[in-house]
XYZ file of C-alpha atoms in Angstrom:
518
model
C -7.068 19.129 -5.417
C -9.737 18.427 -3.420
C -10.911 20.183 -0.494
C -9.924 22.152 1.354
C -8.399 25.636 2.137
C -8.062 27.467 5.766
C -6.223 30.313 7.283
C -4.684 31.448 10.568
C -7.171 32.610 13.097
C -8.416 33.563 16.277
C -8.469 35.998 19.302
C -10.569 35.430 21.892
C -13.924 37.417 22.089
C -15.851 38.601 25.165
C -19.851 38.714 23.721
C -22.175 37.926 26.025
C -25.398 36.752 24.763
C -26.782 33.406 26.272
C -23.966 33.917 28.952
C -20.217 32.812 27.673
C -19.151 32.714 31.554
C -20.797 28.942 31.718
C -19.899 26.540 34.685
C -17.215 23.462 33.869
C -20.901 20.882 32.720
C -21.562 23.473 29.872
C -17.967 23.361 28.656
C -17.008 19.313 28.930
C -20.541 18.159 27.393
C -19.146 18.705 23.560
C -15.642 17.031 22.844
C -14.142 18.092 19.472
C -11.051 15.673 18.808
C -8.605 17.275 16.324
C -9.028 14.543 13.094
C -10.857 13.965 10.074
C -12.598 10.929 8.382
C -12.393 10.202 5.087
C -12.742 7.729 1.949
C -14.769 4.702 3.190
C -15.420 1.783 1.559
C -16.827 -1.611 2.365
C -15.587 -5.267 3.152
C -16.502 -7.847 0.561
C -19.347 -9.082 3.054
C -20.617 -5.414 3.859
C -19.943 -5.901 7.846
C -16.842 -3.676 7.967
C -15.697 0.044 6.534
C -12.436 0.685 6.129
C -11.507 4.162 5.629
C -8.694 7.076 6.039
C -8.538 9.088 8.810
C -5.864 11.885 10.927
C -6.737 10.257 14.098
C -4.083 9.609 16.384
C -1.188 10.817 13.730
C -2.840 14.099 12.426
C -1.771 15.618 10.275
C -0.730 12.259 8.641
C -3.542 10.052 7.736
C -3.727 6.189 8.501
C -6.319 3.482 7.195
C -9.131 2.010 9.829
C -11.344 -0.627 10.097
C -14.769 -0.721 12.101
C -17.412 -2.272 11.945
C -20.572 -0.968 9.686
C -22.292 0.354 12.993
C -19.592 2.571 13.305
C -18.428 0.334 16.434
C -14.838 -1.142 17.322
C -12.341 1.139 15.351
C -9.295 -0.667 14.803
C -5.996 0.606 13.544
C -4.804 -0.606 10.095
C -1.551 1.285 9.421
C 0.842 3.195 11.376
C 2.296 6.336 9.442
C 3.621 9.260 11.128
C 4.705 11.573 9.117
C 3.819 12.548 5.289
C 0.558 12.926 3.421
C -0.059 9.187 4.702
C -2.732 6.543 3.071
C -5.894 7.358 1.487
C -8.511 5.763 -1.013
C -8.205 2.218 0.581
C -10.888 -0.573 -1.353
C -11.796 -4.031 -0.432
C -10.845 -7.213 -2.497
C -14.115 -9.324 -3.571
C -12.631 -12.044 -2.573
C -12.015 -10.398 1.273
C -8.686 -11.068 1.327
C -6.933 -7.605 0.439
C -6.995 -4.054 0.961
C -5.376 -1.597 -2.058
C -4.022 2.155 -1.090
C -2.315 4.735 -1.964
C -0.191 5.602 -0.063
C 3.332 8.137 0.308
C 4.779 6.253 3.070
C 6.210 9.496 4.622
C 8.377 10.012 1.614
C 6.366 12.017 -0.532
C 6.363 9.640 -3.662
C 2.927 8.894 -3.969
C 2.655 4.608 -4.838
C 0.051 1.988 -5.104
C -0.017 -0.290 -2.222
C -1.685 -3.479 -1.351
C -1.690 -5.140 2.579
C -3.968 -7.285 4.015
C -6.871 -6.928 5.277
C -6.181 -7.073 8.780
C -3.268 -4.532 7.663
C -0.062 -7.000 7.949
C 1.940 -7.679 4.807
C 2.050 -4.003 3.405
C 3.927 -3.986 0.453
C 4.601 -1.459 -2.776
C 3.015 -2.859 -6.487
C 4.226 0.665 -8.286
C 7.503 1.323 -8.660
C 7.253 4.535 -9.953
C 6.046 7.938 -8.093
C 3.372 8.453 -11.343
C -0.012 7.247 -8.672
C -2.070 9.418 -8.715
C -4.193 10.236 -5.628
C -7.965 9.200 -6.771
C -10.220 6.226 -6.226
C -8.769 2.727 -6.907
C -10.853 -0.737 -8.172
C -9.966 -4.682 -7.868
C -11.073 -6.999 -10.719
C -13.844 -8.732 -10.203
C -11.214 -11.757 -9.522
C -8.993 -9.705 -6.748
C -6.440 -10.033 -9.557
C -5.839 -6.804 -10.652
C -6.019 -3.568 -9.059
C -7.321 -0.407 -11.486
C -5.475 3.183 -11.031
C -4.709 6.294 -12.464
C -1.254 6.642 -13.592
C 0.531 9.888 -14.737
C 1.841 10.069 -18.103
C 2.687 12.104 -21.208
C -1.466 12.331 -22.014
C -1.951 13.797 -18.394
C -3.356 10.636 -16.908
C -4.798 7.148 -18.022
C -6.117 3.978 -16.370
C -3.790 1.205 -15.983
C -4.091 -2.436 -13.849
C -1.667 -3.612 -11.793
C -1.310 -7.274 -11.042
C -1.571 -7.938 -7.122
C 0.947 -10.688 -7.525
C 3.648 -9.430 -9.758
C 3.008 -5.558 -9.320
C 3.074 -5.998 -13.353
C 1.530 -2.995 -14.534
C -0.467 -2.752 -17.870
C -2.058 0.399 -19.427
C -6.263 -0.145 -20.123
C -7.383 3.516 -21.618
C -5.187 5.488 -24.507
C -6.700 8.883 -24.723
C -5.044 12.051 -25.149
C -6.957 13.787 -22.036
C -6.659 13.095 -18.243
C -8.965 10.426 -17.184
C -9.158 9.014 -13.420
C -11.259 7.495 -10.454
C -11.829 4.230 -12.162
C -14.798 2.100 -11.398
C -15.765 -1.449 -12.761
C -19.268 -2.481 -13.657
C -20.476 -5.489 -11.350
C -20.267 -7.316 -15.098
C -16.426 -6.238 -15.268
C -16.849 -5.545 -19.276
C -17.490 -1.538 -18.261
C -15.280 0.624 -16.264
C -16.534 4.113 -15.597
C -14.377 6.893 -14.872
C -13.613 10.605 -14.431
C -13.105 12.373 -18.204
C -11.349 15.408 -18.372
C -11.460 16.253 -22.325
C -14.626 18.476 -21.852
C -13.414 21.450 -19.596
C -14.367 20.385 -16.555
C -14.488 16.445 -14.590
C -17.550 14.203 -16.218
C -18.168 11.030 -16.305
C -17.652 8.317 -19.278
C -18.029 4.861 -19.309
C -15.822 2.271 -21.655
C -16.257 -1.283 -22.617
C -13.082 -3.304 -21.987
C -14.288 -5.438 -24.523
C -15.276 -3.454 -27.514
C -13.083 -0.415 -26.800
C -16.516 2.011 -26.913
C -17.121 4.835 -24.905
C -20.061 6.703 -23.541
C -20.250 10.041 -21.892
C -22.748 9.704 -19.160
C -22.808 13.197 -17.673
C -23.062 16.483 -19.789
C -23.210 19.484 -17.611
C -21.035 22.577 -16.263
C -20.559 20.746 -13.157
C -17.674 19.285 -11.121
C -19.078 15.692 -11.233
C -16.765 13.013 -9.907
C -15.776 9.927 -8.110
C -18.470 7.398 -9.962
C -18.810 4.004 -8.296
C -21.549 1.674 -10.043
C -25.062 0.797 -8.319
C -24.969 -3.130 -7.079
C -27.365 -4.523 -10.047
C -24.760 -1.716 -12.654
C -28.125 0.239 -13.649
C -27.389 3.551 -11.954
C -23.611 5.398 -11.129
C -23.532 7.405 -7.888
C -20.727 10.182 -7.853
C -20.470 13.570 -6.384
C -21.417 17.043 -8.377
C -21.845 20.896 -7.429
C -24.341 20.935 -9.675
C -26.556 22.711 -7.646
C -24.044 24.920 -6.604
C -22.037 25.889 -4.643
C -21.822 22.547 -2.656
C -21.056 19.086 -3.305
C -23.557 16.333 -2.839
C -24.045 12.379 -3.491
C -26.298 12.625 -6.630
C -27.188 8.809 -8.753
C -27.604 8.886 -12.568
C -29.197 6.396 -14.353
C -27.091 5.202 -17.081
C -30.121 4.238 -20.089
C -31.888 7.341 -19.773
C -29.118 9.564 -18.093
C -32.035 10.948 -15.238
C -30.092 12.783 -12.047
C -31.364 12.221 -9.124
C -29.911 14.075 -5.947
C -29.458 11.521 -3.183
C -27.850 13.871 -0.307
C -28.313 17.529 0.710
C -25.768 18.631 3.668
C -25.528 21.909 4.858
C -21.679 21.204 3.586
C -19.949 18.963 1.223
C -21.060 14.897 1.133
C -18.249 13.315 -1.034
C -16.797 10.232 -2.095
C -19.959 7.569 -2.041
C -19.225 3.898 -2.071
C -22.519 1.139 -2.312
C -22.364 -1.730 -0.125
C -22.309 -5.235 -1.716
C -25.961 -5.896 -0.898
C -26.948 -2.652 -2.944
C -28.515 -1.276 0.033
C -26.841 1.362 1.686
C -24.298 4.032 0.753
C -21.164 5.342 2.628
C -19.345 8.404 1.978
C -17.663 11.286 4.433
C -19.358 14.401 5.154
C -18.188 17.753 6.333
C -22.034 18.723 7.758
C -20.116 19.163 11.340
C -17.377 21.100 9.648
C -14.736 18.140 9.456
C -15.240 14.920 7.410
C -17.080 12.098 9.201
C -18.127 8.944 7.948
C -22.020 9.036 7.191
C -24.345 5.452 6.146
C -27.333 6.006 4.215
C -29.902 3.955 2.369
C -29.617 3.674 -0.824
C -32.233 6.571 -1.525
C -30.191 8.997 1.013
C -32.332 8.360 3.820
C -32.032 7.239 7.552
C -29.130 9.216 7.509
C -26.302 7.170 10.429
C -22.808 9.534 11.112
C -20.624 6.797 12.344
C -17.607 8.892 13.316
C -17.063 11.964 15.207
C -20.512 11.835 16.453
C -19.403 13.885 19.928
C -18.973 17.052 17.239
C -21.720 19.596 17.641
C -21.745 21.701 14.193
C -20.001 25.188 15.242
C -23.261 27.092 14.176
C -25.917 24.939 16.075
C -23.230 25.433 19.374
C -23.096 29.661 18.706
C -27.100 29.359 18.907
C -27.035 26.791 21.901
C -24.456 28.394 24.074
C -23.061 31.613 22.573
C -20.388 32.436 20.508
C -17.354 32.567 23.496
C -18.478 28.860 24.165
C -18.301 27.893 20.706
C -15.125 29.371 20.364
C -13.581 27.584 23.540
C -15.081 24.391 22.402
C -13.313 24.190 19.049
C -9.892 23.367 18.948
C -7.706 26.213 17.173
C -6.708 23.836 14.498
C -10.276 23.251 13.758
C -11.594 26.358 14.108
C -8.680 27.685 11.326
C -10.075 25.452 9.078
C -13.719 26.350 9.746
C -13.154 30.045 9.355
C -11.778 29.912 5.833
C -14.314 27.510 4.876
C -16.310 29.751 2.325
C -19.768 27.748 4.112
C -19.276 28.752 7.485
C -19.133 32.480 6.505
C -22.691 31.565 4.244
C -23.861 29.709 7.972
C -22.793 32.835 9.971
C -24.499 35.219 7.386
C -27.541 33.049 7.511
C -27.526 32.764 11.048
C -27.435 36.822 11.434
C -29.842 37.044 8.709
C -32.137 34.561 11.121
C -31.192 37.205 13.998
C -32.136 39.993 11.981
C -35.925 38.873 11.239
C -36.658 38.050 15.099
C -34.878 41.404 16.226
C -31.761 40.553 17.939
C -29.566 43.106 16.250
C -27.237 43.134 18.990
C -26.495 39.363 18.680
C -26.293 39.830 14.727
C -23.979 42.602 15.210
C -21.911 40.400 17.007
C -21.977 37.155 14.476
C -21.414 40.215 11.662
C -17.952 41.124 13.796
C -17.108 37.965 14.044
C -16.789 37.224 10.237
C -15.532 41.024 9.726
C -12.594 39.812 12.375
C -11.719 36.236 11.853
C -13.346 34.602 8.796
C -11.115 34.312 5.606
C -12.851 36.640 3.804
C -12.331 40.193 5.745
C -14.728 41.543 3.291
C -17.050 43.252 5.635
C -16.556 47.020 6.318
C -17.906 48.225 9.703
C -21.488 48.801 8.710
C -24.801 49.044 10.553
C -27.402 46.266 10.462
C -29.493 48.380 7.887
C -26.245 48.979 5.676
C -25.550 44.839 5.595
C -28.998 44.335 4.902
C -28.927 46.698 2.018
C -25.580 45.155 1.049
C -26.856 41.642 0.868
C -28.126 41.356 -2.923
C -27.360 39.054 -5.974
C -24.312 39.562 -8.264
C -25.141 40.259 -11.681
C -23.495 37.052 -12.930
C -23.745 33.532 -11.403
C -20.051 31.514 -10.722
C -21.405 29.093 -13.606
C -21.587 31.934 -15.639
C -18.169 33.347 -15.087
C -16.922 30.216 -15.464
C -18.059 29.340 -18.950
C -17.322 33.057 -19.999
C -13.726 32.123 -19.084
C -13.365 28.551 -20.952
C -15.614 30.574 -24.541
C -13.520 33.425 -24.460
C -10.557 33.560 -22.208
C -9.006 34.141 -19.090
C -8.188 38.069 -19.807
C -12.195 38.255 -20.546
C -12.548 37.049 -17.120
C -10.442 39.168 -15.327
C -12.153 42.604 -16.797
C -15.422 40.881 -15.633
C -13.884 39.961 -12.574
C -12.326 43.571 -11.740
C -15.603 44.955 -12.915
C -17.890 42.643 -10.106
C -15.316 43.419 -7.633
C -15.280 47.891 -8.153
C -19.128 47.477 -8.537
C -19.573 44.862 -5.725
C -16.949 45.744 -3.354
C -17.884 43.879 -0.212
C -19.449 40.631 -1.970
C -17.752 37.466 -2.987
C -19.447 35.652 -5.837
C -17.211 32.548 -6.484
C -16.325 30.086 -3.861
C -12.826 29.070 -3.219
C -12.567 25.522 -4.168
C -14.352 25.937 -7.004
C -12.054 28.872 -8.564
C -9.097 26.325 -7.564
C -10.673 23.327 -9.467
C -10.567 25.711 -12.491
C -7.191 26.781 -12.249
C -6.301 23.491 -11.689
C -8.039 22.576 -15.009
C -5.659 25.132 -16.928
C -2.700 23.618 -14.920
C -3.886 20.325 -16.264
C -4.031 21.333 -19.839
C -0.590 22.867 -19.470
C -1.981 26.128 -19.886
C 0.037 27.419 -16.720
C -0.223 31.055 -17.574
C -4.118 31.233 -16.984
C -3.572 28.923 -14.289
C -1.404 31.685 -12.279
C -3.762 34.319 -13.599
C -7.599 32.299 -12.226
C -5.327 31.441 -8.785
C -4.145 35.403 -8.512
C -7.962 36.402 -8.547
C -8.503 33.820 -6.178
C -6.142 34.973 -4.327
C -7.909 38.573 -4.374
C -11.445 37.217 -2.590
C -9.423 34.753 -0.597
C -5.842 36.437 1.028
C -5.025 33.873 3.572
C -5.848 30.564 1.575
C -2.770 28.517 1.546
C -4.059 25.929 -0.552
C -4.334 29.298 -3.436
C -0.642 30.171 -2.560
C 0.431 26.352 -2.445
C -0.984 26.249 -5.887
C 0.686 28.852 -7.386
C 3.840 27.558 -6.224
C 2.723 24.245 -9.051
C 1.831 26.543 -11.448
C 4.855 28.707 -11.396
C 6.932 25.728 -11.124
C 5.750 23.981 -14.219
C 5.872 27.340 -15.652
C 9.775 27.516 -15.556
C 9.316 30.176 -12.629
C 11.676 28.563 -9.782
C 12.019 31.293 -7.791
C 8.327 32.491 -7.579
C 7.404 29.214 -7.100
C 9.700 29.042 -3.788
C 8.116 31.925 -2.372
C 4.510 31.323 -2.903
C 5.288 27.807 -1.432
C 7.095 29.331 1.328
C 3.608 31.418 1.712
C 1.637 28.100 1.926
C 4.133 26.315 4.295
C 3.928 29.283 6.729
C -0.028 29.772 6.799
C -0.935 25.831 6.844
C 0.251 23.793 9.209
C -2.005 20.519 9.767
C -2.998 19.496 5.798
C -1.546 17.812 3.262
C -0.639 21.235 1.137
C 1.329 22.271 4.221
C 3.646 19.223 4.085
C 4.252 18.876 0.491
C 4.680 23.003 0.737
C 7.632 22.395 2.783
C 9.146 19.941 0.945
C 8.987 21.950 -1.809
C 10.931 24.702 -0.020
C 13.222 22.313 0.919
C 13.775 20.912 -2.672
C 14.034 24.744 -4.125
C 15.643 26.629 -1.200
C 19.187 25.274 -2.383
C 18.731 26.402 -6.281
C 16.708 29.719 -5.747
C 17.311 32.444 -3.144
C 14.162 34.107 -1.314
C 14.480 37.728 -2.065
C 10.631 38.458 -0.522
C 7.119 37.806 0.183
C 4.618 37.175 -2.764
């Protein structure tokens, strides 16, 4: 479930500071293509990334290759309709490039091509894939993924030859994201026996395991360092956004490697050791970012004609910014719970140096358009009264849910939201990655119940509505699953949860009958 959760928008506005009524130059210098980057990951010889992307068949993603300069982008695969590929990886040996991939039909599968992207063919047979990270062998042998079953999930290899496929872990909780140790004797992995994602590493040879991160965090996606002493991965643990953070496995010291304005997900070291690449949604879409090792000399390789929708507002004015942002990108930015903390910021900033008039008008502009429509029409001196901390941290509510139960957390939850009427405490993905957790566990019933007050601080998320459509699915609920899908098919049109919303209409509409709206 990862990212991320948008709403229909827009209007056009007529404010005036810094001029809006700019000649043709002002308005052609920032070019704002409708597609996101994702997943990269390097060639054997660290000279190429290949990596996902909605360019040229959005919403459907395909699989690129450019080089590690971020120059000559070449088209891999050629999907057009469907989720599409994602989470390609590199052979060792250079030859091959493993996906996975839905091929337009909704199943998802493991698929292998390659890697000049001829030769695409299907190892898994079955729709059980899951969508998460996949690893060769050290050998280019066998390809490591997470496979559905009765446990939740478990790692299994498939053989790039015989699409044989062989199950490697046997626990009775969800496990995922498998990464192999540059020794191949340890794979690490995403654990989901402890409430929320960590990280454990096992020893294919010995059958031991270790739990390498122990915190309330979302901490996922571990690849290993180049010389196997450290595992980078991604973690809110300094809430509420995600960053690249590295642990070092003998002593178990964090260290935080990135810290975006956004989310930086998804890290992948080069062969050499020396330089990380991940995407980043710092310009409000994902791009693909290089770093050193250490997180400096920061490189954005794609998308770099984007100019973050904040830093435009303050350039140009808000009108501009508007124009300048293509309505499919601008629906996602305004239900992205970190724009409205930008915009706030940014008429907090106005505020201080005494331009309540332009505040007033950044203030309006979240009151009319962001997700939230939390803010009442209140004077400057009434926001900045209104601006103050919540009683209880998200961490907090979140633990008081998984000691003593969803019902606790919904008095708490009613009681924050009569007390602190126009204040939202708990971001959006983060409330979903809990429900999904429930879901998970097969606790559907508290799934419905965390999504519903969701669904309360966040009316027009579709990814919420999309998601109770699962839950009330799995809960037996056919025909309140139809309609909350129906919901989520109507207010998303350019994701993922769209699509697989309207299949799921489709695939209900001709057992249930839609009475009315959720």
């Amino acid at each position: 479930m990862k990212n991320y959760i948008y709403i229909i928008l827009l209007g056009t506005l007529a404010f005036g500071w810094n001029s809006c009524k700019e000649t043709s130059n002002t308005l052609t210098k920032y070019t704002v293509p409708e597609y996101w980057d994702y997943q990269p990951s390097w060639s054997h010889d660290g000279k190429k990334i290949v990596f996902a992307s909605t360019r040229n068949s959005h919403p459907t993603q395909n699989l690129f290759r450019m080089n590690a300069d971020g120059s000559d982008i070449q088209q891999l695969t050629f999907l057009k309709e469907g989720w599409g590929n994602s989470f390609p990886v590199c052979s060792p040996d250079g030859t091959k490039i493993a996906f996975i991939s839905d091929q337009g039909d909704g199943i998802r599968s493991l698929f292998m091509m390659n890697s000049d992207g001829s030769d695409i063919r299907m190892l898994s047979q079955e729709e059980d894939v899951l969508s998460t990270q996949v690893v060769f062998s050290l050998d280019s042998q066998l390809i490591y993924a997470e496979v559905q079953n009765e446990n939740g999930s478990d790692i299994y290899n498939f053989h790039v030859k015989t699409g044989e496929k062989s199950q490697v872990t046997y626990f009775d909780w969800g496990v995922g994201n498998p990464s192999l140790h540059p020794n191949g004797k340890l794979l690490a992995f995403n654990s989901g026996r402890y409430g929320n994602p960590e990280i454990e590493v096992l020893n294919l040879e010995t059958g031991t395991l270790e739990r390498i991160t122990e915190s309330w965090s979302d901490d996922g996606a571990p690849v290993w360092s180049a010389d196997g002493k450290h595992i980078y991965f991604y973690s809110n643990k300094d809430e509420p956004k995600y960053e690249i953070y590295r642990i070092e496995v003998a002593t178990k010291k964090w260290q935080r490697i990135t810290d975006s304005p956004n989310w930086d997900l998804e890290a992948r070291v080069s062969p050499d050791g020396k330089h990380l690449t991940f995407h980043s949604s710092r310009i409000g879409r994902n791009s693909i970012v290089v770093t050193d090792s250490e997180g400096n000399n920061r490189q954005t390789l794609t998308n770099l004609e984007v100019t973050p929708f904040v830093d435009l507002i303050k350039e140009d004015g808000l009108e501009t910014a508007i124009a300048m942002y293509p309505k499919a990108i601008l629906d996602s930015l305004n239900t992205h719970y970190v724009l409205e903390e930008e915009l706030i910021g940014l008429a907090d900033e106005l505020i201080k140096t005494k331009k309540n008039t332009e505040a007033k008008e950044v203030l309006d502009y979240i009151r009319n358009h962001v997700v939230t429509e939390n803010f009442p029409d209140m004077t400057i001196e009434q926001y900045q009264k209104l601006n103050v901390e919540a009683p209880l941290s998200q961490s907090q509510f979140f633990q008081l849910v998984l000691d003593e139960g969803v019902e606790k957390g919904r008095t708490v939850f009613d009681e924050l939201r009569e007390n602190y009427k126009n204040r939202i405490f708990f971001n959006d993905y983060e409330m979903l990655m809990l429900a999904y957790w429930y879901h998970f566990l097969g606790n559907y019933k508290s799934s419905i119940d965390l999504l519903h007050m969701n669904l309360e601080l966040y009316p027009q998320s579709y990814q919420t509505y999309h998601d109770l459509g699962q839950s009330h699915e799995a809960y037996g609920e056919l025909e309140t699953a139809f309609k909350y899908y129906k919901k989520a098919s109507e207010l998303d049109t350019i994701s993922w949860y769209g699509t697989h919303a309207r299949s799921k209409v489709e695939e209900l509409g001709a057992r249930v009958e839609d009475k009315s709206e959720p």
